[in-house]
PDB file of C-alpha atoms and ligand atoms in Angstrom:
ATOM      1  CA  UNK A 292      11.121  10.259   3.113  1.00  0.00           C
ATOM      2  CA  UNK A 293      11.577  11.652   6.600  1.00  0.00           C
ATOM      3  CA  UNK A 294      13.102   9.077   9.019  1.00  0.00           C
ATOM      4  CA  UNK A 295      10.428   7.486  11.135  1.00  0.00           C
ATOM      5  CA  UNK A 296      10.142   5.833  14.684  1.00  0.00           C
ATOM      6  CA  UNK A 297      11.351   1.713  12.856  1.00  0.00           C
ATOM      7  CA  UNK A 298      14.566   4.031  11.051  1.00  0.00           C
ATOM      8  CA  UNK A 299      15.490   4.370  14.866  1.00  0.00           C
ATOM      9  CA  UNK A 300      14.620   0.987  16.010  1.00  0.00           C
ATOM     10  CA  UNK A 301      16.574  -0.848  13.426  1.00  0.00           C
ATOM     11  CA  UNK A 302      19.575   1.884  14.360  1.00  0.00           C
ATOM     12  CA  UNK A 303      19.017   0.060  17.728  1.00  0.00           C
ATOM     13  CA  UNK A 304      18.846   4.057  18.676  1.00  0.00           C
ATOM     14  CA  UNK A 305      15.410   2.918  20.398  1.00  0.00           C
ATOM     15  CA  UNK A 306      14.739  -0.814  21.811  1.00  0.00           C
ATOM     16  CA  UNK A 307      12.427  -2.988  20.388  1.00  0.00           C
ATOM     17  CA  UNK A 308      11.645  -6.641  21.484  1.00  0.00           C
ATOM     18  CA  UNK A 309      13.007  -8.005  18.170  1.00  0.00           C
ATOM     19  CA  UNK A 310      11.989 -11.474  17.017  1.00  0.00           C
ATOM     20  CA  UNK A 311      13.402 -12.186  13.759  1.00  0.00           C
ATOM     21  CA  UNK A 312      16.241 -10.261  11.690  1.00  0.00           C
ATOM     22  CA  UNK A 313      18.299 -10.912   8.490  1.00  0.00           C
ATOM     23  CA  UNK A 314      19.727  -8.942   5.349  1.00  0.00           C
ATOM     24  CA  UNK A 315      17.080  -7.177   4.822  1.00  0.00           C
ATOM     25  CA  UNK A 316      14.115  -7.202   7.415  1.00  0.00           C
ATOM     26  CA  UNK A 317      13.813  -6.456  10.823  1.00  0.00           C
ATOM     27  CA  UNK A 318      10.636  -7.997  13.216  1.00  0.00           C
ATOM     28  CA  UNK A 319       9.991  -6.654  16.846  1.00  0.00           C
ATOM     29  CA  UNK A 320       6.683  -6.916  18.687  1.00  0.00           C
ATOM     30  CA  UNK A 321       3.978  -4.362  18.157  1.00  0.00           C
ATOM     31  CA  UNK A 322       4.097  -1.760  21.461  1.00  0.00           C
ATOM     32  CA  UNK A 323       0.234  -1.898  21.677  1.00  0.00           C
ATOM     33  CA  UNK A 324      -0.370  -5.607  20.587  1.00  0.00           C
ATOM     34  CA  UNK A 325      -3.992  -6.263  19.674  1.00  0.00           C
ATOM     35  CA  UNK A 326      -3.397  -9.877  19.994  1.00  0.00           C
ATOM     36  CA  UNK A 327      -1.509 -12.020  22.107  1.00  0.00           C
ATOM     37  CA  UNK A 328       0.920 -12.469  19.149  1.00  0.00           C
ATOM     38  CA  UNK A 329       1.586  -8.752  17.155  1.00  0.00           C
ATOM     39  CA  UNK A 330       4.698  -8.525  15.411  1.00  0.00           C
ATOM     40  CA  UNK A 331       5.555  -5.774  12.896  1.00  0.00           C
ATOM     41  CA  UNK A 332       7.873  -7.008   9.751  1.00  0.00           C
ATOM     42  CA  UNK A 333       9.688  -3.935   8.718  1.00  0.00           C
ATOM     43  CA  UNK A 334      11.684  -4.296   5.166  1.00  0.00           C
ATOM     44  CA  UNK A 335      15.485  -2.069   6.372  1.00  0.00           C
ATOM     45  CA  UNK A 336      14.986   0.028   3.464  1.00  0.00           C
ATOM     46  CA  UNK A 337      12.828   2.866   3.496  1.00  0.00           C
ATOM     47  CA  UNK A 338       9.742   2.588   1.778  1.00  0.00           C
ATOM     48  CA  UNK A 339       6.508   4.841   3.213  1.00  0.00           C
ATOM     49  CA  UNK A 340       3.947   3.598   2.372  1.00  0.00           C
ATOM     50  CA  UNK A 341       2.498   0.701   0.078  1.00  0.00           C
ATOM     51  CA  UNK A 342       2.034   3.036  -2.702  1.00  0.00           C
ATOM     52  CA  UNK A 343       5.513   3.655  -2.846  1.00  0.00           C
ATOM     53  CA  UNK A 344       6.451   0.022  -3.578  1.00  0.00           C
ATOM     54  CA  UNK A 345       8.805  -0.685  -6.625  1.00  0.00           C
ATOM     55  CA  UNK A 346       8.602  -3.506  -8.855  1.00  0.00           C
ATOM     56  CA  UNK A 347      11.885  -4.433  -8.549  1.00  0.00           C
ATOM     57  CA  UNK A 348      11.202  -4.896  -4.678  1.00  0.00           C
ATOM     58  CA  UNK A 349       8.964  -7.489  -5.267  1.00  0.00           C
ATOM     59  CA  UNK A 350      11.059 -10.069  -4.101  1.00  0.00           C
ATOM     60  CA  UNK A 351      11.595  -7.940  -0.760  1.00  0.00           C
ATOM     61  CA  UNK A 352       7.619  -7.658   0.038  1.00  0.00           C
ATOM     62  CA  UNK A 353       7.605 -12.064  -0.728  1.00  0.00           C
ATOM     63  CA  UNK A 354      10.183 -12.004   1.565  1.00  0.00           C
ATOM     64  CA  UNK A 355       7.975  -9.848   4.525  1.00  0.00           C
ATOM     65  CA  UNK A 356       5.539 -12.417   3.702  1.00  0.00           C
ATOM     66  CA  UNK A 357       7.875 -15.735   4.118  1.00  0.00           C
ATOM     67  CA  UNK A 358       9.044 -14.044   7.277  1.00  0.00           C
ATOM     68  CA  UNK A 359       5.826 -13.402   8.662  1.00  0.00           C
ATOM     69  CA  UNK A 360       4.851 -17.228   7.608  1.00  0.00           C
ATOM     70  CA  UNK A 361       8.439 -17.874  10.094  1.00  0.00           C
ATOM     71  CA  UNK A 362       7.355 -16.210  13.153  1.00  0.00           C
ATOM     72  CA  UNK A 363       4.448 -17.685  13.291  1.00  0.00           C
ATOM     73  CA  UNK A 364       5.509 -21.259  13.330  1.00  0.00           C
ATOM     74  CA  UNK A 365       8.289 -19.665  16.166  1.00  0.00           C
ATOM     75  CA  UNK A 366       5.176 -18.314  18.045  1.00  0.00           C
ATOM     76  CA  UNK A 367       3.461 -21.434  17.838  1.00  0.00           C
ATOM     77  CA  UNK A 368       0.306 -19.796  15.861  1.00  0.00           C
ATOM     78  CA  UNK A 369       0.740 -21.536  12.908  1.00  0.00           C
ATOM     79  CA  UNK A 370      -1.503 -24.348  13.161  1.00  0.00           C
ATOM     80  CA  UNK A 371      -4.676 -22.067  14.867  1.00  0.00           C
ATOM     81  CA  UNK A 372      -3.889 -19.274  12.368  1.00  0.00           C
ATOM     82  CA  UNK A 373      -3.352 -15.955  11.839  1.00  0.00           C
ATOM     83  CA  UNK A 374      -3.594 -12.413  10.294  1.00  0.00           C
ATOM     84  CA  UNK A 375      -1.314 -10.317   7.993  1.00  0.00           C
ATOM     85  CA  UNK A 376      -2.130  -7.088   7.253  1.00  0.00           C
ATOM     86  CA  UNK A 377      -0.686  -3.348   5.746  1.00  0.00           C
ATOM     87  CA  UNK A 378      -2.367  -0.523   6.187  1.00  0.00           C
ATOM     88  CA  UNK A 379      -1.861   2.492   3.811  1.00  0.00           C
ATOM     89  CA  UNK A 380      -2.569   5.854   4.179  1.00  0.00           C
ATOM     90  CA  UNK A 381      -5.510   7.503   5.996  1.00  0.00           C
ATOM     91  CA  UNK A 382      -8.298   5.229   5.342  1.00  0.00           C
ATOM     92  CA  UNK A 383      -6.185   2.654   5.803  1.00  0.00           C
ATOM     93  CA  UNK A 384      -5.035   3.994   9.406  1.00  0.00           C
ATOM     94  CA  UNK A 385      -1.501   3.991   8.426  1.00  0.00           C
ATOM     95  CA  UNK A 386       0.135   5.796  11.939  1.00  0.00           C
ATOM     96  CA  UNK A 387       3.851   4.675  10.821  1.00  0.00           C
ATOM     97  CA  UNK A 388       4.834   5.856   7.383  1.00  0.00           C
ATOM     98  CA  UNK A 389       7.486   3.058   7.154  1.00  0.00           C
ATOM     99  CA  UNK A 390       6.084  -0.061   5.217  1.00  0.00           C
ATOM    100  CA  UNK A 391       5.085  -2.891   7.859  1.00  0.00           C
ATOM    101  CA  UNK A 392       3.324  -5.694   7.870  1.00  0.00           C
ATOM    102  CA  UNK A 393       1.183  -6.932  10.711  1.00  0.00           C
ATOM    103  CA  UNK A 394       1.257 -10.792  12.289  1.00  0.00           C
ATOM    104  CA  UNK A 395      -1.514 -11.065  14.594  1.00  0.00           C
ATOM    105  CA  UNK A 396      -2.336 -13.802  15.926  1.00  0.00           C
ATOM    106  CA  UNK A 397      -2.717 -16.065  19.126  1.00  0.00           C
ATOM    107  CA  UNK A 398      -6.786 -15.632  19.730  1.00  0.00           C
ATOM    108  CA  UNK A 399      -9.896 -15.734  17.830  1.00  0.00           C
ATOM    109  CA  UNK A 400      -9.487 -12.330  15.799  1.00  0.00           C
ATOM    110  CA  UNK A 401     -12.545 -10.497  14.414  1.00  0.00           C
ATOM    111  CA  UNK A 402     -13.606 -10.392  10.929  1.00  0.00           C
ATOM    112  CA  UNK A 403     -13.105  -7.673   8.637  1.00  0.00           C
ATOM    113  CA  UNK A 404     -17.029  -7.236   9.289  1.00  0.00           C
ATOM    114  CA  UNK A 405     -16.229  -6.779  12.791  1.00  0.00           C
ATOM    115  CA  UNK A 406     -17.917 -10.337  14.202  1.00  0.00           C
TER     116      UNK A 406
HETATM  117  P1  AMP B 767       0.023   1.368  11.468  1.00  0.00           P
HETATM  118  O1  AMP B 767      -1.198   1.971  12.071  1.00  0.00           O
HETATM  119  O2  AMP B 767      -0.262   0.261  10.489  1.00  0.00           O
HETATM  120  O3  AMP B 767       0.963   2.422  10.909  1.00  0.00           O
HETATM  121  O4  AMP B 767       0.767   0.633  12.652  1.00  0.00           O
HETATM  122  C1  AMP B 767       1.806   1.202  13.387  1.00  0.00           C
HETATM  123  C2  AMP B 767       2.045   0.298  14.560  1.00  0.00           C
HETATM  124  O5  AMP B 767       3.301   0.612  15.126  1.00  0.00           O
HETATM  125  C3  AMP B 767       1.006   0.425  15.665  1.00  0.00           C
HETATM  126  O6  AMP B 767       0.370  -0.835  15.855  1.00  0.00           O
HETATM  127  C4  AMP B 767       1.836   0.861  16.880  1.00  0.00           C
HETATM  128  O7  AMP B 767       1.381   0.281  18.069  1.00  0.00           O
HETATM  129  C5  AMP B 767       3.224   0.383  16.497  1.00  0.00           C
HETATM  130  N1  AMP B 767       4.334   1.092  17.114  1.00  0.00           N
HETATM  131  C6  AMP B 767       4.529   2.433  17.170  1.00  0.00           C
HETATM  132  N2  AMP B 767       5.683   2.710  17.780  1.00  0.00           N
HETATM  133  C7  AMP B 767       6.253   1.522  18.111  1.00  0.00           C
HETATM  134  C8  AMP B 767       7.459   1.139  18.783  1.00  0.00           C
HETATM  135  N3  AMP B 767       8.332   2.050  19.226  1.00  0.00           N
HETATM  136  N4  AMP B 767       7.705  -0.180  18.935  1.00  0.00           N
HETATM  137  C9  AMP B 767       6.834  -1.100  18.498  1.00  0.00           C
HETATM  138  N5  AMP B 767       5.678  -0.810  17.866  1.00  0.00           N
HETATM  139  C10 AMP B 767       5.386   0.482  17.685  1.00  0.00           C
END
């Protein structure tokens, strides 16, 4: 896999407006939020896409999800609620091919009809 845009960020060779961070994941806020809360959870390893997810990593992805279920109690959108999300490939508008998860949140979002 070719290194992408999050290999730099969590090489701190780029900035990012990090949020949460252990062992293994990293969390920074999305550069073109759609919400007032949009945080990306990034696993440190490299995995592209969701296709490329292992079954021994299954503990990792829980882990994305636990974190995600942390910042938003530290973002104080807990309570009103919130969306997580991975996109995959083209149809899924994947942009980044790192795996990330979404955490939107903060506002009434849309729903996946578009109301
Ligand atoms: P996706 O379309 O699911 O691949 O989402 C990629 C996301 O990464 C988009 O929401 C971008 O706004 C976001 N993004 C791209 N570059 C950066 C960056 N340097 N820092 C923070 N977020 C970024």
């Amino acid at each position: 896999m070719s290194e992408t845009i999050f290999s730099k960020i969590i090489k701190r060779e780029i900035p990012a407006d990090i949020v949460y961070e252990d062992d293994d994941l990293l969390a920074f806020r999305d550069i073109n939020p759609l919400a007032p809360v949009h945080v990306l959870v990034i696993p440190k390893v490299e995995i592209a896409t969701v296709n490329d997810i292992q079954p021994e990593q299954a503990e990792l992805i829980g882990k994305m999800v636990l974190a995600a279920q942390h910042i938003a109690k530290q973002e104080g959108i807990d309570e009103d609620g919130y969306r997580v999300a991975i996109n995959c490939n083209q149809h899924g508008c994947q942009e980044v091919f790192h795996l990330h998860l979404h955490l939107m949140g903060g506002k009434q979002l849309r729903n996946l009809a578009g109301h």
